[in-house]
Amino acid sequence: MTTGTTGLAAVTARARELVPAAGVITDHARLRTYECDGLAHYRVTPALVVIPEDAAQLAGVVKACAEQGVPYVARGSGTGLSGGALPHAEGVLVVTSKMRSIREVCRADQRAVVEPGVINLDVTRAATPHGYYYAPDPSSQQVCSIGGNVAENSGGAHCLKYGFTTNHVIAADLVTPQGDLVTIGTAAPDAPGYDLLGTVVGSEGTLGVVTSATVRLTRLPEEVRTVLVGFQSTDAAGAAVSAIIAAGVLPAAIEMMDALAIEAAEAAVQCNYPEGAGAVLVIELDGAAVEVAEEYAEVERLCRENGSFEQRLATDPVERALIWKGRKSAFAAVGRISPDYIVQDGVIPRTALPEVLAAIAELSASTGVRVANVFHAGDGNLHPLVLFDETREGEAEAAEEVSGAILDLCIQHGGSITGEHGVGMDKAKYMPKMYDADDLDTMQLVRCAFDPDGISNPGKIFPTPRLCGEVPGRRKGAHPLVEAGVAEAF
Amino acid sequence: MTTTTTAYDAVASACDDVREGGPDDAVDGVPVGAVARPASTEQVAEVVRAAAARGLTVVPRGRGTKLTWALPPTSADVVVDLSAMDRVLDHAAGDLIVEAQAGTRLADVQATVGGAGQRLVLDETVRGASIGGTLATNASGPQRMLVGTARDLLIGITVVRADGVVARAGGRVVKNVAGYDLGKLMIGSYGTLAVVTEALFRLHPVPAVQRWVSVPVDTPDRAHQLAQAVVHGQTVPGALEVDWPAGGTGTLTVQYGGNPDGVEGRVATALSLLGAEAVVADETPAGWASYPWGAGETGVKLTFVLSGLRDVIEAAHEVGATVRGSAGTGVVHAALTDPAGLDVLRAVCGRHGGSAVVVDAPAEVKRSVDVWGPVPGLDLMRRVKDQFDAEHRLAPGRFVVSERRDLG
Ligand SMILES: Cc1cc2nc3c(=O)[nH]c(=O)nc-3n(C[C@H](O)[C@H](O)[C@H](O)COP(=O)(O)OP(=O)(O)OC[C@H]3O[C@@H](n4cnc5c(N)ncnc54)[C@H](O)[C@@H]3O)c2cc1C
């Protein structure tokens, strides 16, 4: 790759031709405001920031990057928690914050077409008057962008029942790393050919920049019941979760917080969770009113049988919001009880919950590093918050070690190093623990197909890039149409 | 190099069960050199490596129920028959996941997980289908409405690449964003990217009770209006199907699953939405989860956004096609006696954001029509194919797309 000032100068010049002046940033002080995403301990100042207003401008800038061999990184709202939008020191940061129009909301088709910079919650706001919403709901939904969601395959509390971003995106426009604008997927389901979209969603900006997404809208449920349940211990709460799932109930959400996480949330937002609880569950049921009533009776009983000491059913939207406030503010709240913390995102099979939580507690006890647990209990996605104080010698390292050990636990139990925050910069080094060399090599075949020069968000996801090489042209048994040069054979 | 002995000799020592291909092995009319029946992923890799070393083409076969789908391969030196890989490897009931070898019959997976009151929410649209073949063809049925299709259920996959390298992606947990989602890339790829050998799926509970509410519909407009009423309603249907025989009138059927009281209440609401002619059944209606075409007919998969339902049914009626499928998601299948109707169907689906792809048809029909039609993103697909199978030896020609078509 030929990077350096010449290439960059050419890209800058091209960007100035394409994008209005305010959207081309070269001033060092202003460049620095883009030096990190939500994972602030990784910082790199980009060489150039471009804020295009539409897909054509964006494609033009990427094309210039491709011609000059200059790397680029896409950025939405910069709330990512894995360093995915961490800039490249010699590259361009392409920011989608001026591409925020909701092009279409179609009730009849249960679809919306949005630009990548559109804020997640704004899709729901636009759909609500039609009786619909956009189901994937990351806790950051008031600020994060759809482009970022698509890149990270973001989840949220309600993904237990409704699935992740990948289950809700049906088509996208993509600027390829060659600077070409292509549509993948169709407005209708099951587009013919390979499921490129399924590969692009969750690819963390390494396969191109999404400039438009067609998303599925979900009918607002007739009834929602949210209940806050207090337990003496995480074991008891975990047993209740298993019992609910075993009974065949699929709640919209089951979230768990342990004592330390409750303490933090209480200090931050006075959510008034049950006093003395070793763990709380937030359980939400939704759907047809008659169905929800029946399921709720079952959930209430199963929690009681598994030792709940308090159950608080929200009776109106205000109470429901208060219950969720404690949960959704948990990450930030931990800042109240610890100056610094690492958010982990490991996943385990749900049945391994008691064992893994016990192991985390042991780890915490033996190292003296405090760990608060907030997680999507229904699908085993843990968010251990590993607490430390950077100003105190050795604490950051100790926290990093505990954090790594937790990921090892997840892998040992057949789980994943990341359930929704992505690999990014932060977890690339753990990828070889989860996948072997051949697995990683095979994934990178896709990278080579889309981005053979490796200029789209390089250094993320994969610890070592694959050399793409030339594709040999040997073919066997060509179809007559292909030999005649009028068709493409696969 | 495509003579029978060569293909057989090339792979004979790669696994225990290898034989020369006979007339019954032909893949959609294409003669087969050798049939290898490996018993493990490692053996599949051995076979594929042996074939690769000799530059032989390889066509995977599950249970052979959909071998005539898509275009016939241009060559099939070695068939990798996955029927010996027929085991459910793991059913973790508490985690609602199942892992099975690719040749396992979908019905056998259901029998295993059904014991724990669970199910893999994939319809067995063709009797005897394997899970590998179901993935390769992206087959779907009525249940796609609530939980989606294979892409929404597959959580982990093991494949053998064209060069014989074994690779895994995904894992044993439902929530996982580590690395690219290769499983999705394999779905619907008709064996042209890699041989799928094992798969992990998420499961769902079997509902306590199920009901089907059916209503006759005599005009496409009526079907359209009722379908819109159901999808925008609050009854949370598990499926919404239309069945419209050529030349006749149609039926809409809504399926509900859940708790006894809940289902009763939802059915009552549905009856009031659908009108006095609606009836309730507690058993699957005839033809449910099956494709409408018979031998000699041309089966076409039609996709469209929901607002296109009326026009699609009308067009099908016009060309004398039977249509059946998911009116609630915009994916139906048509049976054409005269393939000339394909262009009409393709045009109407195209106008409504979708496509019309010939799924199964007599060989002479497949030769005379454009089976795939326009494919958006074709150039990227070609690049993916070139990376995974540079020599185009895996199921070559199954997926042939005319460049004359508008790709947008
Ligand atoms: C308090 C808090 C709570 C959170 N809760 C959740 C949660 O519940 N669930 C969850 O999943 N995540 C959560 N996150 C993480 C984060 O919000 C998500 O990953 C989100 O999707 C990132 O969106 P963004 O717009 O901020 O993307 P950015 O951080 O700007 O970028 C993220 C990645 O996407 C790429 N990218 C951005 N835009 C595009 C585009 N248009 N095309 C291609 N690639 C692009 C970037 O290159 C980068 O790799 C949380 C974060 C915070 C700070």
Short mmCIF file of C-alpha atoms in Angstrom, two decimals, chain A residues 320-485:
data_model
loop_
_atom_site.label_atom_id
_atom_site.label_comp_id
_atom_site.label_asym_id
_atom_site.label_seq_id
_atom_site.Cartn_x
_atom_site.Cartn_y
_atom_site.Cartn_z
CA ARG A 320 -41.87 0.94 32.87
CA ALA A 321 -39.46 3.68 31.90
CA LEU A 322 -38.11 3.82 35.44
CA ILE A 323 -37.45 0.09 35.48
CA TRP A 324 -35.59 0.37 32.17
CA LYS A 325 -33.75 3.48 33.25
CA GLY A 326 -31.81 1.53 35.86
CA ARG A 327 -30.81 -1.06 33.29
CA LYS A 328 -30.09 1.21 30.36
CA SER A 329 -27.97 3.61 32.37
CA ALA A 330 -25.94 0.83 33.96
CA PHE A 331 -22.74 1.37 31.96
CA ALA A 332 -22.58 5.07 32.64
CA ALA A 333 -23.70 4.53 36.23
CA VAL A 334 -20.68 2.40 36.95
CA GLY A 335 -18.68 5.58 36.44
CA ARG A 336 -20.17 6.68 39.77
CA ILE A 337 -18.56 3.90 41.72
CA SER A 338 -15.32 3.59 39.79
CA PRO A 339 -13.25 6.14 37.87
CA ASP A 340 -12.45 3.68 35.11
CA TYR A 341 -13.92 0.46 33.85
CA ILE A 342 -13.74 -1.99 30.96
CA VAL A 343 -16.98 -3.20 29.39
CA GLN A 344 -16.77 -6.77 28.21
CA ASP A 345 -19.21 -8.36 25.80
CA GLY A 346 -18.60 -12.12 25.99
CA VAL A 347 -21.32 -14.64 25.31
CA ILE A 348 -21.91 -18.04 26.89
CA PRO A 349 -24.55 -20.70 26.43
CA ARG A 350 -27.26 -19.69 28.88
CA THR A 351 -27.00 -22.92 30.86
CA ALA A 352 -23.38 -22.11 31.71
CA LEU A 353 -24.46 -18.92 33.47
CA PRO A 354 -24.18 -20.10 37.10
CA GLU A 355 -20.80 -21.70 36.48
CA VAL A 356 -19.35 -18.72 34.65
CA LEU A 357 -20.70 -16.18 37.13
CA ALA A 358 -19.14 -18.20 39.96
CA ALA A 359 -15.84 -18.29 38.09
CA ILE A 360 -15.98 -14.53 37.53
CA ALA A 361 -16.67 -14.00 41.23
CA GLU A 362 -13.67 -16.18 42.09
CA LEU A 363 -11.48 -14.29 39.66
CA SER A 364 -12.59 -11.05 41.21
CA ALA A 365 -11.94 -12.31 44.74
CA SER A 366 -8.50 -13.70 43.94
CA THR A 367 -7.30 -10.58 42.10
CA GLY A 368 -9.10 -7.93 44.11
CA VAL A 369 -10.50 -6.48 40.89
CA ARG A 370 -14.18 -5.63 41.26
CA VAL A 371 -16.55 -6.80 38.54
CA ALA A 372 -20.14 -5.58 38.16
CA ASN A 373 -22.39 -7.74 36.01
CA VAL A 374 -25.10 -6.39 33.75
CA PHE A 375 -26.29 -8.63 31.01
CA HIS A 376 -28.76 -9.94 28.49
CA ALA A 377 -29.53 -13.08 30.52
CA GLY A 378 -31.95 -14.52 27.99
CA ASP A 379 -29.26 -15.06 25.40
CA GLY A 380 -26.20 -15.39 27.62
CA ASN A 381 -24.60 -12.13 26.50
CA LEU A 382 -22.57 -10.93 29.50
CA HIS A 383 -21.46 -7.38 30.04
CA PRO A 384 -19.05 -7.69 32.93
CA LEU A 385 -17.85 -4.23 33.93
CA VAL A 386 -14.32 -4.57 35.20
CA LEU A 387 -13.58 -1.69 37.57
CA PHE A 388 -10.25 0.04 38.12
CA ASP A 389 -8.56 3.33 38.84
CA GLU A 390 -6.03 4.28 36.24
CA THR A 391 -4.20 6.60 38.59
CA ARG A 392 -3.30 3.67 40.81
CA GLU A 393 -0.25 1.70 39.83
CA GLY A 394 -0.97 -1.65 38.24
CA GLU A 395 -4.76 -1.44 38.40
CA ALA A 396 -5.29 -0.96 34.69
CA GLU A 397 -3.12 -3.98 33.89
CA ALA A 398 -4.88 -6.10 36.50
CA ALA A 399 -8.26 -5.11 35.09
CA GLU A 400 -7.11 -5.89 31.56
CA GLU A 401 -5.97 -9.31 32.75
CA VAL A 402 -9.26 -10.10 34.48
CA SER A 403 -11.10 -8.91 31.43
CA GLY A 404 -9.09 -11.25 29.20
CA ALA A 405 -9.63 -14.13 31.62
CA ILE A 406 -13.38 -13.57 31.39
CA LEU A 407 -13.21 -13.88 27.60
CA ASP A 408 -11.22 -17.09 28.02
CA LEU A 409 -14.03 -18.40 30.23
CA CYS A 410 -16.55 -17.57 27.52
CA ILE A 411 -14.50 -19.36 24.87
CA GLN A 412 -13.99 -22.39 27.12
CA HIS A 413 -17.76 -22.67 27.49
CA GLY A 414 -18.29 -22.64 23.75
CA GLY A 415 -19.27 -19.00 23.62
CA SER A 416 -18.08 -15.90 21.84
CA ILE A 417 -15.74 -13.02 22.58
CA THR A 418 -18.37 -10.55 21.43
CA GLY A 419 -22.14 -10.65 21.29
CA GLU A 420 -22.85 -7.17 19.95
CA HIS A 421 -20.03 -4.68 20.40
CA GLY A 422 -17.84 -6.11 17.67
CA VAL A 423 -14.21 -7.13 17.47
CA GLY A 424 -12.81 -3.85 16.18
CA MET A 425 -9.34 -2.99 17.30
CA ASP A 426 -9.88 -4.13 20.81
CA LYS A 427 -10.58 -7.82 20.44
CA ALA A 428 -8.70 -8.66 17.25
CA LYS A 429 -6.04 -10.32 19.37
CA TYR A 430 -8.61 -12.72 20.83
CA MET A 431 -9.88 -13.89 17.44
CA PRO A 432 -7.27 -16.68 17.16
CA LYS A 433 -8.50 -18.06 20.47
CA MET A 434 -11.98 -18.47 19.06
CA TYR A 435 -11.16 -19.48 15.50
CA ASP A 436 -8.22 -21.38 14.08
CA ALA A 437 -5.97 -20.14 11.29
CA ASP A 438 -8.07 -21.81 8.58
CA ASP A 439 -11.29 -20.28 9.90
CA LEU A 440 -9.76 -16.81 9.89
CA ASP A 441 -8.22 -17.38 6.49
CA THR A 442 -11.61 -18.38 5.10
CA MET A 443 -13.33 -15.31 6.51
CA GLN A 444 -10.67 -13.21 4.87
CA LEU A 445 -11.51 -14.67 1.47
CA VAL A 446 -14.56 -12.44 1.74
CA ARG A 447 -12.33 -9.52 2.58
CA CYS A 448 -10.21 -10.26 -0.46
CA ALA A 449 -13.31 -10.35 -2.65
CA PHE A 450 -14.52 -6.96 -1.49
CA ASP A 451 -11.30 -5.20 -0.60
CA PRO A 452 -8.23 -6.88 -2.07
CA ASP A 453 -6.04 -3.87 -1.28
CA GLY A 454 -7.14 -3.79 2.34
CA ILE A 455 -7.94 -0.08 2.48
CA SER A 456 -11.37 -0.26 4.14
CA ASN A 457 -10.89 -0.01 7.91
CA PRO A 458 -7.61 -1.93 7.95
CA GLY A 459 -6.35 -3.48 11.16
CA LYS A 460 -9.79 -4.25 12.55
CA ILE A 461 -11.29 -7.69 13.27
CA PHE A 462 -8.37 -9.76 11.98
CA PRO A 463 -5.08 -9.85 13.86
CA THR A 464 -3.16 -10.56 10.68
CA PRO A 465 -4.33 -9.55 7.23
CA ARG A 466 -4.40 -12.12 4.46
CA LEU A 467 -2.54 -11.46 1.24
CA CYS A 468 -5.16 -11.64 -1.43
CA GLY A 469 -3.07 -12.57 -4.45
CA GLU A 470 -4.13 -13.13 -8.00
CA VAL A 471 -7.02 -15.40 -8.77
CA PRO A 472 -6.06 -18.10 -11.26
CA GLY A 473 -8.27 -18.10 -14.31
CA ARG A 474 -8.68 -21.83 -14.88
CA ARG A 475 -12.24 -22.93 -15.51
CA LYS A 476 -13.88 -26.28 -16.00
CA GLY A 477 -16.85 -27.22 -18.14
CA ALA A 478 -18.08 -23.80 -19.11
CA HIS A 479 -21.78 -23.26 -19.76
CA PRO A 480 -22.48 -22.43 -23.41
CA LEU A 481 -23.84 -19.01 -22.46
CA VAL A 482 -20.63 -18.33 -20.61
CA GLU A 483 -18.42 -19.39 -23.45
CA ALA A 484 -20.40 -17.13 -25.72
CA GLY A 485 -19.53 -14.34 -23.33
#
